[in-house]
Each structure stands twice: as structure tokens, then as C-alpha cells.
Amino acid sequence: MALANNLTAILNLLALLCSIPITASGIWLASKPDNECVNLLRWPVVVLGVLILVVSACGFIGAYQYKETLLAVYLCCMAILIGLLLVVLIFAFVVTRPDGSYQVPGRGYKEYRLEGFSNWLRENVVGSKNWGKIRACLADSNSGCCKPPTACGYNFVNPTLWQNPTNMAADADCYLWNNNDQSQLCYNCNSCKAGLLGNLRKDWRKANLILIITVVVLIWVYVIACSAFRNAQTEDLFRKYKQGWV
């Protein structure tokens, strides 16, 4: 039984370590300039990471001191947390799957079209009910997402000053660009909204890679921990039987 308990304790320590990249991913997302203006799916990752850390610590204590009830609670809670983390991962993958980017002819960079992103992102991030608050935040942070579309033919002077467009009819956003008001610029342009979604998607794709690896390790640890817990219970049952308690 001691061997099974020691194995379970080691596995719980590994699960506790897995909570670190989960929490770090959430903090990293929260610290990104664009994510600072969009309170979306960043804190759930941090909360899940902290909860996994706490539950793993309880499981480690339960295995080290062989508190059977605490171990049972640990296994139940960890199953729920892994399930919730999988839900967040799948949801984030689905809503960030559409790219929305296109290569600008003759340029070495891409721009974004709003209609190229998922309906959920468009409605919940850049929809009319949320965009006013996000736009004000972006203006305060001097976000680099705000520029007129390249097709307009504006000449670059500095990041917030573009002059003398050559093709205003190329895009409706060309008429929305406003050099005179630093709180307006192109924050009402679809190209700015699409640029924000493009940055969010890129950040979430990076975080998802780390989270996927961590979830795979957590599932592996959980399956072995369940097996070790059952073996420990079986050993305890045989020990009691030999002592004549059954």
C-alpha cells in the first residue's frame, strides 16, 4: 500500500506542476495589450489553473498521509476540472478557427476582414453592445490595430497619421478614418475591429498549444492516479482480511 500511496503522491505533485503552465497561460493572455481591453476567456483559465493547484495539493496530502476520503474527493474534483478545461479548450478552438486574414497584394503583411471571423467573436467582442467600451480602452492604450486599410492608398506619416488617400472608393472604411480626432482615428472601422480579432486569435492559438499539452499530461496523470488508488484500496482490503477484520 505504501508503494501505491507514494506513486499517487508523486502523480499529484506532477498534476500540481501542471497547474503552473495553465495559470501562466491565463496571466500571459491577460497581460497582452489587446486582451487588456477584452475581458474574454482569460480569467477562467487562471481560475482553473489555481483550482487544479489547490486540488492537486489536497491530493498530495491525502496520498502522503493516506486519507482515503480526501483522495476520493481529489479524484472527483480533478475529473470535473479536467472536463471544464477541455470545454474551454474546445470552445476556444472552435471560435478562433476561422482566420479572417488575407495577404495584401505587393506587401509583406496581412490584413483582416471582419466577416472572416466566427459569428461568436464578432457578436461578443466587436458587437455594438461591447465595442464602445473596447474602443475607448484601445484609444487609451494607443493600440496599433487602428489604421486605415491599405487599399485606401493613405500615405504613412506616423502610426496615428495617414494622409492623401488615392483610392477612397476601395473600402467603406476609407471614409471613416479621422486624423483630426485621436479618439476616433479608425476605431469605428471594420478593419480595426478585424485587426483586434486577429490579434486575439493569434494569442489564443499560442495559449491553446500549451494548454493542450498540459491537459494531455493531466489526463495521463489522472488515469494512473485512479489505478493506483484502486490498487491501494485492494491492498488495504487484503491486509484487513489477513488480520481477520473481514
PDB file of C-alpha atoms in Angstrom:
ATOM      1  CA  MET A   1       0.000   0.000   0.000  1.00  0.00           C
ATOM      2  CA  ALA A   2       2.913   2.324   0.739  1.00  0.00           C
ATOM      3  CA  LEU A   3       4.115   1.949  -2.852  1.00  0.00           C
ATOM      4  CA  ALA A   4       0.688   2.831  -4.252  1.00  0.00           C
ATOM      5  CA  ASN A   5       0.402   5.819  -1.918  1.00  0.00           C
ATOM      6  CA  ASN A   6       3.857   7.067  -2.851  1.00  0.00           C
ATOM      7  CA  LEU A   7       3.021   6.720  -6.540  1.00  0.00           C
ATOM      8  CA  THR A   8      -0.226   8.652  -6.051  1.00  0.00           C
ATOM      9  CA  ALA A   9       1.637  11.379  -4.141  1.00  0.00           C
ATOM     10  CA  ILE A  10       4.185  11.711  -6.956  1.00  0.00           C
ATOM     11  CA  LEU A  11       1.411  11.883  -9.546  1.00  0.00           C
ATOM     12  CA  ASN A  12      -0.358  14.591  -7.556  1.00  0.00           C
ATOM     13  CA  LEU A  13       2.875  16.544  -7.369  1.00  0.00           C
ATOM     14  CA  LEU A  14       3.123  16.276 -11.164  1.00  0.00           C
ATOM     15  CA  ALA A  15      -0.504  17.464 -11.502  1.00  0.00           C
ATOM     16  CA  LEU A  16       0.338  20.384  -9.208  1.00  0.00           C
ATOM     17  CA  LEU A  17       3.219  21.306 -11.510  1.00  0.00           C
ATOM     18  CA  CYS A  18       0.851  21.122 -14.500  1.00  0.00           C
ATOM     19  CA  SER A  19      -1.241  23.875 -12.916  1.00  0.00           C
ATOM     20  CA  ILE A  20       1.676  26.292 -13.344  1.00  0.00           C
ATOM     21  CA  PRO A  21       1.619  26.499 -17.185  1.00  0.00           C
ATOM     22  CA  ILE A  22      -2.204  26.688 -17.103  1.00  0.00           C
ATOM     23  CA  THR A  23      -2.169  29.650 -14.720  1.00  0.00           C
ATOM     24  CA  ALA A  24       0.775  31.217 -16.561  1.00  0.00           C
ATOM     25  CA  SER A  25      -1.106  30.983 -19.873  1.00  0.00           C
ATOM     26  CA  GLY A  26      -4.081  32.804 -18.398  1.00  0.00           C
ATOM     27  CA  ILE A  27      -1.856  35.515 -16.892  1.00  0.00           C
ATOM     28  CA  TRP A  28       0.019  35.860 -20.193  1.00  0.00           C
ATOM     29  CA  LEU A  29      -3.259  36.299 -22.077  1.00  0.00           C
ATOM     30  CA  ALA A  30      -4.435  38.863 -19.549  1.00  0.00           C
ATOM     31  CA  SER A  31      -1.201  40.841 -19.917  1.00  0.00           C
ATOM     32  CA  LYS A  32      -1.376  41.156 -23.716  1.00  0.00           C
ATOM     33  CA  PRO A  33      -2.323  44.716 -24.800  1.00  0.00           C
ATOM     34  CA  ASP A  34      -5.379  43.673 -26.822  1.00  0.00           C
ATOM     35  CA  ASN A  35      -6.617  41.278 -24.143  1.00  0.00           C
ATOM     36  CA  GLU A  36      -6.462  44.059 -21.566  1.00  0.00           C
ATOM     37  CA  CYS A  37      -9.388  45.656 -23.390  1.00  0.00           C
ATOM     38  CA  VAL A  38     -11.315  42.407 -23.877  1.00  0.00           C
ATOM     39  CA  ASN A  39     -12.207  40.578 -20.661  1.00  0.00           C
ATOM     40  CA  LEU A  40     -12.892  37.359 -22.511  1.00  0.00           C
ATOM     41  CA  LEU A  41     -11.928  33.796 -21.569  1.00  0.00           C
ATOM     42  CA  ARG A  42      -8.731  34.861 -19.827  1.00  0.00           C
ATOM     43  CA  TRP A  43      -9.756  34.740 -16.156  1.00  0.00           C
ATOM     44  CA  PRO A  44     -11.478  31.308 -16.457  1.00  0.00           C
ATOM     45  CA  VAL A  45      -8.103  29.841 -17.435  1.00  0.00           C
ATOM     46  CA  VAL A  46      -6.390  31.476 -14.445  1.00  0.00           C
ATOM     47  CA  VAL A  47      -9.149  30.288 -12.096  1.00  0.00           C
ATOM     48  CA  LEU A  48      -8.973  26.720 -13.447  1.00  0.00           C
ATOM     49  CA  GLY A  49      -5.191  26.722 -13.027  1.00  0.00           C
ATOM     50  CA  VAL A  50      -5.447  27.857  -9.407  1.00  0.00           C
ATOM     51  CA  LEU A  51      -8.184  25.310  -8.651  1.00  0.00           C
ATOM     52  CA  ILE A  52      -6.100  22.490 -10.160  1.00  0.00           C
ATOM     53  CA  LEU A  53      -3.168  23.591  -7.991  1.00  0.00           C
ATOM     54  CA  VAL A  54      -5.318  23.542  -4.823  1.00  0.00           C
ATOM     55  CA  VAL A  55      -6.958  20.199  -5.635  1.00  0.00           C
ATOM     56  CA  SER A  56      -3.595  18.631  -6.534  1.00  0.00           C
ATOM     57  CA  ALA A  57      -2.137  19.845  -3.231  1.00  0.00           C
ATOM     58  CA  CYS A  58      -5.052  18.226  -1.378  1.00  0.00           C
ATOM     59  CA  GLY A  59      -4.492  15.029  -3.343  1.00  0.00           C
ATOM     60  CA  PHE A  60      -0.786  15.068  -2.481  1.00  0.00           C
ATOM     61  CA  ILE A  61      -1.564  15.443   1.230  1.00  0.00           C
ATOM     62  CA  GLY A  62      -4.233  12.736   1.037  1.00  0.00           C
ATOM     63  CA  ALA A  63      -1.852  10.293  -0.679  1.00  0.00           C
ATOM     64  CA  TYR A  64       1.096  11.082   1.592  1.00  0.00           C
ATOM     65  CA  GLN A  65      -0.956  10.574   4.766  1.00  0.00           C
ATOM     66  CA  TYR A  66      -3.320   8.070   3.141  1.00  0.00           C
ATOM     67  CA  LYS A  67      -6.544   9.941   3.793  1.00  0.00           C
ATOM     68  CA  GLU A  68      -8.898   7.827   1.707  1.00  0.00           C
ATOM     69  CA  THR A  69     -11.777  10.311   1.824  1.00  0.00           C
ATOM     70  CA  LEU A  70      -9.531  13.183   0.772  1.00  0.00           C
ATOM     71  CA  LEU A  71      -8.184  11.110  -2.124  1.00  0.00           C
ATOM     72  CA  ALA A  72     -11.715  10.256  -3.270  1.00  0.00           C
ATOM     73  CA  VAL A  73     -12.674  13.947  -3.182  1.00  0.00           C
ATOM     74  CA  TYR A  74      -9.484  14.789  -5.087  1.00  0.00           C
ATOM     75  CA  LEU A  75     -10.261  12.300  -7.864  1.00  0.00           C
ATOM     76  CA  CYS A  76     -13.843  13.571  -8.174  1.00  0.00           C
ATOM     77  CA  CYS A  77     -12.839  17.263  -8.245  1.00  0.00           C
ATOM     78  CA  MET A  78      -9.943  16.675 -10.652  1.00  0.00           C
ATOM     79  CA  ALA A  79     -12.260  14.882 -13.093  1.00  0.00           C
ATOM     80  CA  ILE A  80     -14.592  17.895 -13.045  1.00  0.00           C
ATOM     81  CA  LEU A  81     -11.717  20.373 -13.519  1.00  0.00           C
ATOM     82  CA  ILE A  82     -10.222  18.407 -16.418  1.00  0.00           C
ATOM     83  CA  GLY A  83     -13.671  18.302 -18.018  1.00  0.00           C
ATOM     84  CA  LEU A  84     -14.087  22.079 -17.613  1.00  0.00           C
ATOM     85  CA  LEU A  85     -10.628  22.711 -19.039  1.00  0.00           C
ATOM     86  CA  LEU A  86     -11.463  20.540 -22.057  1.00  0.00           C
ATOM     87  CA  VAL A  87     -14.680  22.517 -22.570  1.00  0.00           C
ATOM     88  CA  VAL A  88     -12.751  25.815 -22.512  1.00  0.00           C
ATOM     89  CA  LEU A  89     -10.143  24.430 -24.920  1.00  0.00           C
ATOM     90  CA  ILE A  90     -12.683  23.071 -27.403  1.00  0.00           C
ATOM     91  CA  PHE A  91     -14.741  26.260 -27.238  1.00  0.00           C
ATOM     92  CA  ALA A  92     -11.677  28.478 -27.761  1.00  0.00           C
ATOM     93  CA  PHE A  93     -10.536  26.295 -30.663  1.00  0.00           C
ATOM     94  CA  VAL A  94     -13.925  26.427 -32.374  1.00  0.00           C
ATOM     95  CA  VAL A  95     -14.461  30.199 -32.057  1.00  0.00           C
ATOM     96  CA  THR A  96     -10.885  31.022 -33.129  1.00  0.00           C
ATOM     97  CA  ARG A  97     -10.717  28.565 -36.022  1.00  0.00           C
ATOM     98  CA  PRO A  98     -11.798  30.997 -38.797  1.00  0.00           C
ATOM     99  CA  ASP A  99      -8.743  33.080 -39.708  1.00  0.00           C
ATOM    100  CA  GLY A 100     -10.111  36.228 -41.339  1.00  0.00           C
ATOM    101  CA  SER A 101      -6.721  37.256 -42.715  1.00  0.00           C
ATOM    102  CA  TYR A 102      -5.740  37.928 -46.320  1.00  0.00           C
ATOM    103  CA  GLN A 103      -2.447  38.764 -47.970  1.00  0.00           C
ATOM    104  CA  VAL A 104      -2.146  42.400 -49.045  1.00  0.00           C
ATOM    105  CA  PRO A 105      -1.031  42.466 -52.710  1.00  0.00           C
ATOM    106  CA  GLY A 106       2.554  43.672 -53.093  1.00  0.00           C
ATOM    107  CA  ARG A 107       3.097  43.866 -49.319  1.00  0.00           C
ATOM    108  CA  GLY A 108       4.769  41.505 -46.914  1.00  0.00           C
ATOM    109  CA  TYR A 109       1.971  41.531 -44.351  1.00  0.00           C
ATOM    110  CA  LYS A 110      -1.639  40.510 -43.918  1.00  0.00           C
ATOM    111  CA  GLU A 111      -4.768  42.443 -43.058  1.00  0.00           C
ATOM    112  CA  TYR A 112      -8.089  41.157 -41.772  1.00  0.00           C
ATOM    113  CA  ARG A 113     -11.709  41.103 -42.868  1.00  0.00           C
ATOM    114  CA  LEU A 114     -14.326  41.154 -40.123  1.00  0.00           C
ATOM    115  CA  GLU A 115     -16.586  38.677 -41.907  1.00  0.00           C
ATOM    116  CA  GLY A 116     -13.756  36.123 -41.918  1.00  0.00           C
ATOM    117  CA  PHE A 117     -14.053  35.509 -38.168  1.00  0.00           C
ATOM    118  CA  SER A 118     -16.577  33.410 -36.262  1.00  0.00           C
ATOM    119  CA  ASN A 119     -20.024  34.795 -35.507  1.00  0.00           C
ATOM    120  CA  TRP A 120     -19.428  34.405 -31.778  1.00  0.00           C
ATOM    121  CA  LEU A 121     -16.301  36.575 -31.801  1.00  0.00           C
ATOM    122  CA  ARG A 122     -17.977  39.218 -33.938  1.00  0.00           C
ATOM    123  CA  GLU A 123     -21.056  39.387 -31.734  1.00  0.00           C
ATOM    124  CA  ASN A 124     -19.366  39.209 -28.327  1.00  0.00           C
ATOM    125  CA  VAL A 125     -16.178  41.189 -28.942  1.00  0.00           C
ATOM    126  CA  VAL A 126     -16.857  43.772 -31.624  1.00  0.00           C
ATOM    127  CA  GLY A 127     -20.652  43.840 -31.466  1.00  0.00           C
ATOM    128  CA  SER A 128     -22.344  47.174 -30.890  1.00  0.00           C
ATOM    129  CA  LYS A 129     -23.076  46.460 -27.215  1.00  0.00           C
ATOM    130  CA  ASN A 130     -19.398  45.915 -26.364  1.00  0.00           C
ATOM    131  CA  TRP A 131     -17.433  47.899 -28.914  1.00  0.00           C
ATOM    132  CA  GLY A 132     -17.900  51.326 -27.319  1.00  0.00           C
ATOM    133  CA  LYS A 133     -16.128  50.286 -24.128  1.00  0.00           C
ATOM    134  CA  ILE A 134     -13.434  48.345 -26.006  1.00  0.00           C
ATOM    135  CA  ARG A 135     -12.860  51.238 -28.414  1.00  0.00           C
ATOM    136  CA  ALA A 136     -12.296  53.665 -25.518  1.00  0.00           C
ATOM    137  CA  CYS A 137      -9.812  51.237 -23.964  1.00  0.00           C
ATOM    138  CA  LEU A 138      -7.948  50.802 -27.257  1.00  0.00           C
ATOM    139  CA  ALA A 139      -7.737  54.567 -27.710  1.00  0.00           C
ATOM    140  CA  ASP A 140      -6.289  54.983 -24.205  1.00  0.00           C
ATOM    141  CA  SER A 141      -3.713  52.252 -24.837  1.00  0.00           C
ATOM    142  CA  ASN A 142      -2.743  53.601 -28.298  1.00  0.00           C
ATOM    143  CA  SER A 143      -3.337  50.215 -29.864  1.00  0.00           C
ATOM    144  CA  GLY A 144      -1.595  49.532 -33.145  1.00  0.00           C
ATOM    145  CA  CYS A 145      -4.660  47.812 -34.605  1.00  0.00           C
ATOM    146  CA  CYS A 146      -6.082  51.157 -35.678  1.00  0.00           C
ATOM    147  CA  LYS A 147      -5.042  52.003 -39.240  1.00  0.00           C
ATOM    148  CA  PRO A 148      -6.925  52.528 -42.490  1.00  0.00           C
ATOM    149  CA  PRO A 149      -6.983  49.623 -44.961  1.00  0.00           C
ATOM    150  CA  THR A 150      -4.011  49.534 -47.321  1.00  0.00           C
ATOM    151  CA  ALA A 151      -6.373  49.556 -50.305  1.00  0.00           C
ATOM    152  CA  CYS A 152      -7.321  53.158 -49.446  1.00  0.00           C
ATOM    153  CA  GLY A 153      -3.869  54.298 -50.526  1.00  0.00           C
ATOM    154  CA  TYR A 154      -3.190  56.510 -47.487  1.00  0.00           C
ATOM    155  CA  ASN A 155       0.414  57.686 -47.102  1.00  0.00           C
ATOM    156  CA  PHE A 156       2.002  56.779 -43.777  1.00  0.00           C
ATOM    157  CA  VAL A 157       3.340  59.651 -41.680  1.00  0.00           C
ATOM    158  CA  ASN A 158       3.270  58.068 -38.229  1.00  0.00           C
ATOM    159  CA  PRO A 159       1.153  55.346 -36.572  1.00  0.00           C
ATOM    160  CA  THR A 160      -1.731  57.784 -35.971  1.00  0.00           C
ATOM    161  CA  LEU A 161      -1.312  59.999 -39.024  1.00  0.00           C
ATOM    162  CA  TRP A 162      -2.121  58.832 -42.557  1.00  0.00           C
ATOM    163  CA  GLN A 163      -2.689  61.355 -45.357  1.00  0.00           C
ATOM    164  CA  ASN A 164      -3.651  61.846 -49.018  1.00  0.00           C
ATOM    165  CA  PRO A 165      -5.600  58.687 -49.890  1.00  0.00           C
ATOM    166  CA  THR A 166      -5.525  57.675 -53.541  1.00  0.00           C
ATOM    167  CA  ASN A 167      -8.455  55.228 -53.668  1.00  0.00           C
ATOM    168  CA  MET A 168     -11.239  56.195 -51.286  1.00  0.00           C
ATOM    169  CA  ALA A 169     -13.755  54.008 -53.105  1.00  0.00           C
ATOM    170  CA  ALA A 170     -11.794  50.842 -52.333  1.00  0.00           C
ATOM    171  CA  ASP A 171     -13.389  50.317 -48.914  1.00  0.00           C
ATOM    172  CA  ALA A 172     -16.087  51.947 -46.817  1.00  0.00           C
ATOM    173  CA  ASP A 173     -13.512  52.237 -44.010  1.00  0.00           C
ATOM    174  CA  CYS A 174     -11.567  54.757 -46.112  1.00  0.00           C
ATOM    175  CA  TYR A 175     -14.208  57.377 -45.305  1.00  0.00           C
ATOM    176  CA  LEU A 176     -14.201  56.589 -41.586  1.00  0.00           C
ATOM    177  CA  TRP A 177     -10.525  57.381 -40.969  1.00  0.00           C
ATOM    178  CA  ASN A 178     -10.196  60.593 -38.935  1.00  0.00           C
ATOM    179  CA  ASN A 179      -6.752  62.161 -38.411  1.00  0.00           C
ATOM    180  CA  ASN A 180      -8.146  65.112 -36.504  1.00  0.00           C
ATOM    181  CA  ASP A 181      -9.610  63.202 -33.566  1.00  0.00           C
ATOM    182  CA  GLN A 182      -7.213  60.862 -31.783  1.00  0.00           C
ATOM    183  CA  SER A 183     -10.146  59.208 -30.010  1.00  0.00           C
ATOM    184  CA  GLN A 184     -11.726  58.321 -33.366  1.00  0.00           C
ATOM    185  CA  LEU A 185      -8.981  57.598 -35.935  1.00  0.00           C
ATOM    186  CA  CYS A 186     -10.248  54.327 -37.419  1.00  0.00           C
ATOM    187  CA  TYR A 187     -11.684  52.766 -34.257  1.00  0.00           C
ATOM    188  CA  ASN A 188     -15.105  52.579 -35.907  1.00  0.00           C
ATOM    189  CA  CYS A 189     -13.641  50.869 -38.976  1.00  0.00           C
ATOM    190  CA  ASN A 190     -14.340  47.203 -39.603  1.00  0.00           C
ATOM    191  CA  SER A 191     -10.637  46.824 -40.399  1.00  0.00           C
ATOM    192  CA  CYS A 192      -9.751  47.902 -36.849  1.00  0.00           C
ATOM    193  CA  LYS A 193     -12.275  45.506 -35.338  1.00  0.00           C
ATOM    194  CA  ALA A 194     -10.943  42.716 -37.556  1.00  0.00           C
ATOM    195  CA  GLY A 195      -7.357  43.575 -36.567  1.00  0.00           C
ATOM    196  CA  LEU A 196      -8.271  43.237 -32.904  1.00  0.00           C
ATOM    197  CA  LEU A 197      -9.891  39.834 -33.530  1.00  0.00           C
ATOM    198  CA  GLY A 198      -6.809  38.763 -35.493  1.00  0.00           C
ATOM    199  CA  ASN A 199      -4.545  39.619 -32.559  1.00  0.00           C
ATOM    200  CA  LEU A 200      -6.846  37.857 -30.089  1.00  0.00           C
ATOM    201  CA  ARG A 201      -6.970  34.771 -32.273  1.00  0.00           C
ATOM    202  CA  LYS A 202      -3.166  34.657 -32.583  1.00  0.00           C
ATOM    203  CA  ASP A 203      -2.700  34.949 -28.798  1.00  0.00           C
ATOM    204  CA  TRP A 204      -5.309  32.288 -28.059  1.00  0.00           C
ATOM    205  CA  ARG A 205      -3.809  29.870 -30.575  1.00  0.00           C
ATOM    206  CA  LYS A 206      -0.435  30.147 -28.800  1.00  0.00           C
ATOM    207  CA  ALA A 207      -2.029  29.631 -25.391  1.00  0.00           C
ATOM    208  CA  ASN A 208      -4.099  26.687 -26.678  1.00  0.00           C
ATOM    209  CA  LEU A 209      -0.946  24.798 -27.696  1.00  0.00           C
ATOM    210  CA  ILE A 210       0.406  24.976 -24.137  1.00  0.00           C
ATOM    211  CA  LEU A 211      -2.973  24.078 -22.645  1.00  0.00           C
ATOM    212  CA  ILE A 212      -3.447  21.064 -24.934  1.00  0.00           C
ATOM    213  CA  ILE A 213      -0.079  19.603 -23.903  1.00  0.00           C
ATOM    214  CA  THR A 214      -0.872  20.234 -20.234  1.00  0.00           C
ATOM    215  CA  VAL A 215      -4.333  18.642 -20.473  1.00  0.00           C
ATOM    216  CA  VAL A 216      -2.867  15.506 -22.087  1.00  0.00           C
ATOM    217  CA  VAL A 217      -0.387  15.191 -19.208  1.00  0.00           C
ATOM    218  CA  LEU A 218      -3.169  15.812 -16.650  1.00  0.00           C
ATOM    219  CA  ILE A 219      -5.376  13.103 -18.157  1.00  0.00           C
ATOM    220  CA  TRP A 220      -2.459  10.670 -18.155  1.00  0.00           C
ATOM    221  CA  VAL A 221      -1.692  11.505 -14.513  1.00  0.00           C
ATOM    222  CA  TYR A 222      -5.370  11.187 -13.554  1.00  0.00           C
ATOM    223  CA  VAL A 223      -5.793   7.742 -15.133  1.00  0.00           C
ATOM    224  CA  ILE A 224      -2.692   6.377 -13.384  1.00  0.00           C
ATOM    225  CA  ALA A 225      -3.747   8.004 -10.087  1.00  0.00           C
ATOM    226  CA  CYS A 226      -7.152   6.289 -10.309  1.00  0.00           C
ATOM    227  CA  SER A 227      -5.460   2.952 -10.914  1.00  0.00           C
ATOM    228  CA  ALA A 228      -3.062   3.498  -8.001  1.00  0.00           C
ATOM    229  CA  PHE A 229      -5.972   4.460  -5.733  1.00  0.00           C
ATOM    230  CA  ARG A 230      -7.861   1.268  -6.614  1.00  0.00           C
ATOM    231  CA  ASN A 231      -4.741  -0.818  -6.046  1.00  0.00           C
ATOM    232  CA  ALA A 232      -4.222   0.825  -2.646  1.00  0.00           C
ATOM    233  CA  GLN A 233      -7.818   0.018  -1.680  1.00  0.00           C
ATOM    234  CA  THR A 234      -7.377  -3.592  -2.819  1.00  0.00           C
ATOM    235  CA  GLU A 235      -4.161  -3.958  -0.826  1.00  0.00           C
ATOM    236  CA  ASP A 236      -5.879  -2.489   2.226  1.00  0.00           C
ATOM    237  CA  LEU A 237      -8.767  -4.933   1.845  1.00  0.00           C
ATOM    238  CA  PHE A 238      -6.402  -7.913   1.653  1.00  0.00           C
ATOM    239  CA  ARG A 239      -4.451  -6.644   4.660  1.00  0.00           C
ATOM    240  CA  LYS A 240      -7.636  -6.384   6.725  1.00  0.00           C
ATOM    241  CA  TYR A 241      -8.694  -9.856   5.547  1.00  0.00           C
ATOM    242  CA  LYS A 242      -5.390 -11.384   6.648  1.00  0.00           C
ATOM    243  CA  GLN A 243      -5.729  -9.741  10.042  1.00  0.00           C
ATOM    244  CA  GLY A 244      -9.180 -11.249  10.396  1.00  0.00           C
ATOM    245  CA  TRP A 245     -11.150  -7.969  10.197  1.00  0.00           C
ATOM    246  CA  VAL A 246     -13.389  -9.266   7.480  1.00  0.00           C
TER     247      VAL A 246
END
